[in-house]
Amino acid sequence: MSFVTHLESAIDGTHLPHDQLQTLHDGRPLWVRYDLDAVAGTMSKEKVASREPTMWRYEELLPVDDANKRASLGEGMSPMLRCDRLGSAIGLHNLWVKDESQLPTGSFKSRGLSMAVSRANELGVTRLAIPTAGNAGGAMAAYGARVGMESYVFMPTDTPIVNQAEAAWYGATAYLVDGLINDCGAVVRDGTPHMNWFDVSTLKEPYRIEGKKTMGLELAEQFDWDLPDVILYPTGGGTGLIGMWKAFAELAEMGWLSSSNLPRMISCQAAGCAPISTAWEQGDRFADPFPNAATAASGLRVPVAVGDFMIIDAVNESGGQARSAEEDELLTWAQRASALEGISFAPEAGACLGVLEQLVAEGAIGREERVVVFNTGAAQKYIEVISSRLPTLETPVDWASFGS
Ligand SMILES: *Cc1c(COP(=O)(O)O)cnc(C)c1O
């Protein structure tokens, strides 16, 4: 059995039972709450260290009751890569990249979807539906297949071709919707009473956050329970940033962190779709829908986030910022960083690097500070972006004419 005690409305604190399917409360997301004293009494750093290198090594802090119901493909424990070459290009001496490009389906969406599909499986769901800007649909289709569920995936017509293909490849019924991810969400909502599917939209069920939370748990373990100074995260719906901040709060309450200094959380968006940074810069807790959302960083093309206040609260509590990078800046950084480090940087991570460069130039991040950037996906999933920036390739020549 898990150590979950109940679910709690993030907007008004109402308690809800966790032993049945839940969606939103008053249109807003739910937190999963645990008996952390009991967790601290059972879980130990030594036990965790001895377990398999997946996100399930933190099982006491996860919501799944029955390990046999897990939808798992070996997700988690992604590498924390020190990046000195990229660091010196930006002006930092202690830069790391947590590389999520190596996870199942090529993005960190596998964490959230593994957890959400596992809990849905445990609670008897057999049919799933998801609106997606791209990677979430592929991940849901894969995990749905893993436990024999039926998957319906709805994505905008201009979703990257690899995302369109992977959903279908994993056996989902995939649809293209003329609009953005929120329009796809409306199609799922309209279909629910007729199709009786479970809506796995970002933050509309409580467990994706718990999957994404494992990024924070891993990061803490990889830094030997002494967290870095700054974390940069590319924000769409915000699940990862919200989840990591929750992870740090839980670890702190358990007494597992060696310092009470928590990292400054930097929410990074693309200037072409920046509802959170716009709201944060205005001092607002809730974000207005972002008009004409457009960016090649498709995971960031989320004009309306139902957890906007949860993202902004985490940023503010941490002493962080919510910022954005211009389109050309984020694409240039994603490519440059890939060439500097051999890591497959997605455009979304390019937004973090653009923002990082700005913050270092402003003096908001010091050169000696320990900084972690999340690379949330693999560049090869964005074949249109890569192709558009591909130079004309050479044909081999007579090498002798090259001289020495
Ligand atoms: C979905 C996605 C994001 C945004 O993640 P959220 O947790 O929804 O904010 C960032 N990068 C990539 C590659 C994504 O697929």
Tab-separated table of C-alpha atoms and ligand atoms in Angstrom, residues 106-109 132-136 163 202-203 208 212 215 233-242 268-269 297-302 311 346-349 374-378 381-382, ligand 1:
chain	number	residue	atom	x	y	z
A	106	GLY	CA	12.452	10.539	-25.808
A	107	SER	CA	11.101	13.043	-23.314
A	108	PHE	CA	10.407	13.511	-19.615
A	109	LYS	CA	6.691	13.120	-20.330
A	132	THR	CA	-1.302	17.093	-26.303
A	133	ALA	CA	1.136	19.580	-27.756
A	134	GLY	CA	3.225	16.566	-28.788
A	135	ASN	CA	5.318	14.473	-26.416
A	136	ALA	CA	2.593	13.695	-23.870
A	163	ASN	CA	4.809	13.050	-32.314
A	202	THR	CA	-2.031	17.998	-17.782
A	203	LEU	CA	-2.962	18.540	-14.113
A	208	ARG	CA	1.175	13.306	-13.378
A	212	LYS	CA	7.302	14.582	-12.554
A	215	MET	CA	12.930	14.725	-11.205
A	233	TYR	CA	12.880	24.495	-16.266
A	234	PRO	CA	11.033	24.936	-19.587
A	235	THR	CA	7.422	25.583	-18.615
A	236	GLY	CA	4.362	24.601	-20.603
A	237	GLY	CA	1.649	23.288	-18.288
A	238	GLY	CA	4.209	23.503	-15.488
A	239	THR	CA	3.864	19.993	-14.048
A	240	GLY	CA	7.606	19.488	-13.729
A	241	LEU	CA	8.322	22.732	-11.930
A	242	ILE	CA	5.353	22.282	-9.606
A	268	CYS	CA	11.434	29.514	-18.779
A	269	GLN	CA	9.121	30.042	-21.738
A	297	ALA	CA	9.310	24.555	-28.904
A	298	SER	CA	6.001	22.730	-29.160
A	299	GLY	CA	6.018	21.543	-25.535
A	300	LEU	CA	5.840	25.209	-24.514
A	301	ARG	CA	2.890	26.022	-26.764
A	302	VAL	CA	0.411	26.053	-23.894
A	311	ILE	CA	3.766	27.567	-11.007
A	346	ALA	CA	15.274	19.981	-27.558
A	347	PRO	CA	14.129	23.508	-28.478
A	348	GLU	CA	12.359	23.738	-25.089
A	349	ALA	CA	15.707	23.419	-23.305
A	374	PHE	CA	16.587	20.576	-17.641
A	375	ASN	CA	16.849	19.137	-21.130
A	376	THR	CA	13.323	17.801	-21.269
A	377	GLY	CA	13.361	16.055	-24.634
A	378	ALA	CA	15.424	14.711	-27.513
A	381	LYS	CA	11.821	14.378	-32.181
A	382	TYR	CA	11.849	17.861	-33.774
B	1	LIG	C1	5.661	19.073	-22.229
B	1	LIG	C2	7.040	19.556	-22.421
B	1	LIG	C3	7.540	20.656	-21.697
B	1	LIG	C4	6.688	21.410	-20.712
B	1	LIG	O1	6.461	20.634	-19.573
B	1	LIG	P1	5.416	20.999	-18.446
B	1	LIG	O2	5.779	20.166	-17.294
B	1	LIG	O3	4.071	20.729	-19.018
B	1	LIG	O4	5.575	22.452	-18.161
B	1	LIG	C5	8.862	21.002	-21.859
B	1	LIG	N1	9.666	20.329	-22.717
B	1	LIG	C6	9.233	19.282	-23.445
B	1	LIG	C7	10.183	18.601	-24.375
B	1	LIG	C8	7.904	18.857	-23.316
B	1	LIG	O5	7.475	17.813	-24.022
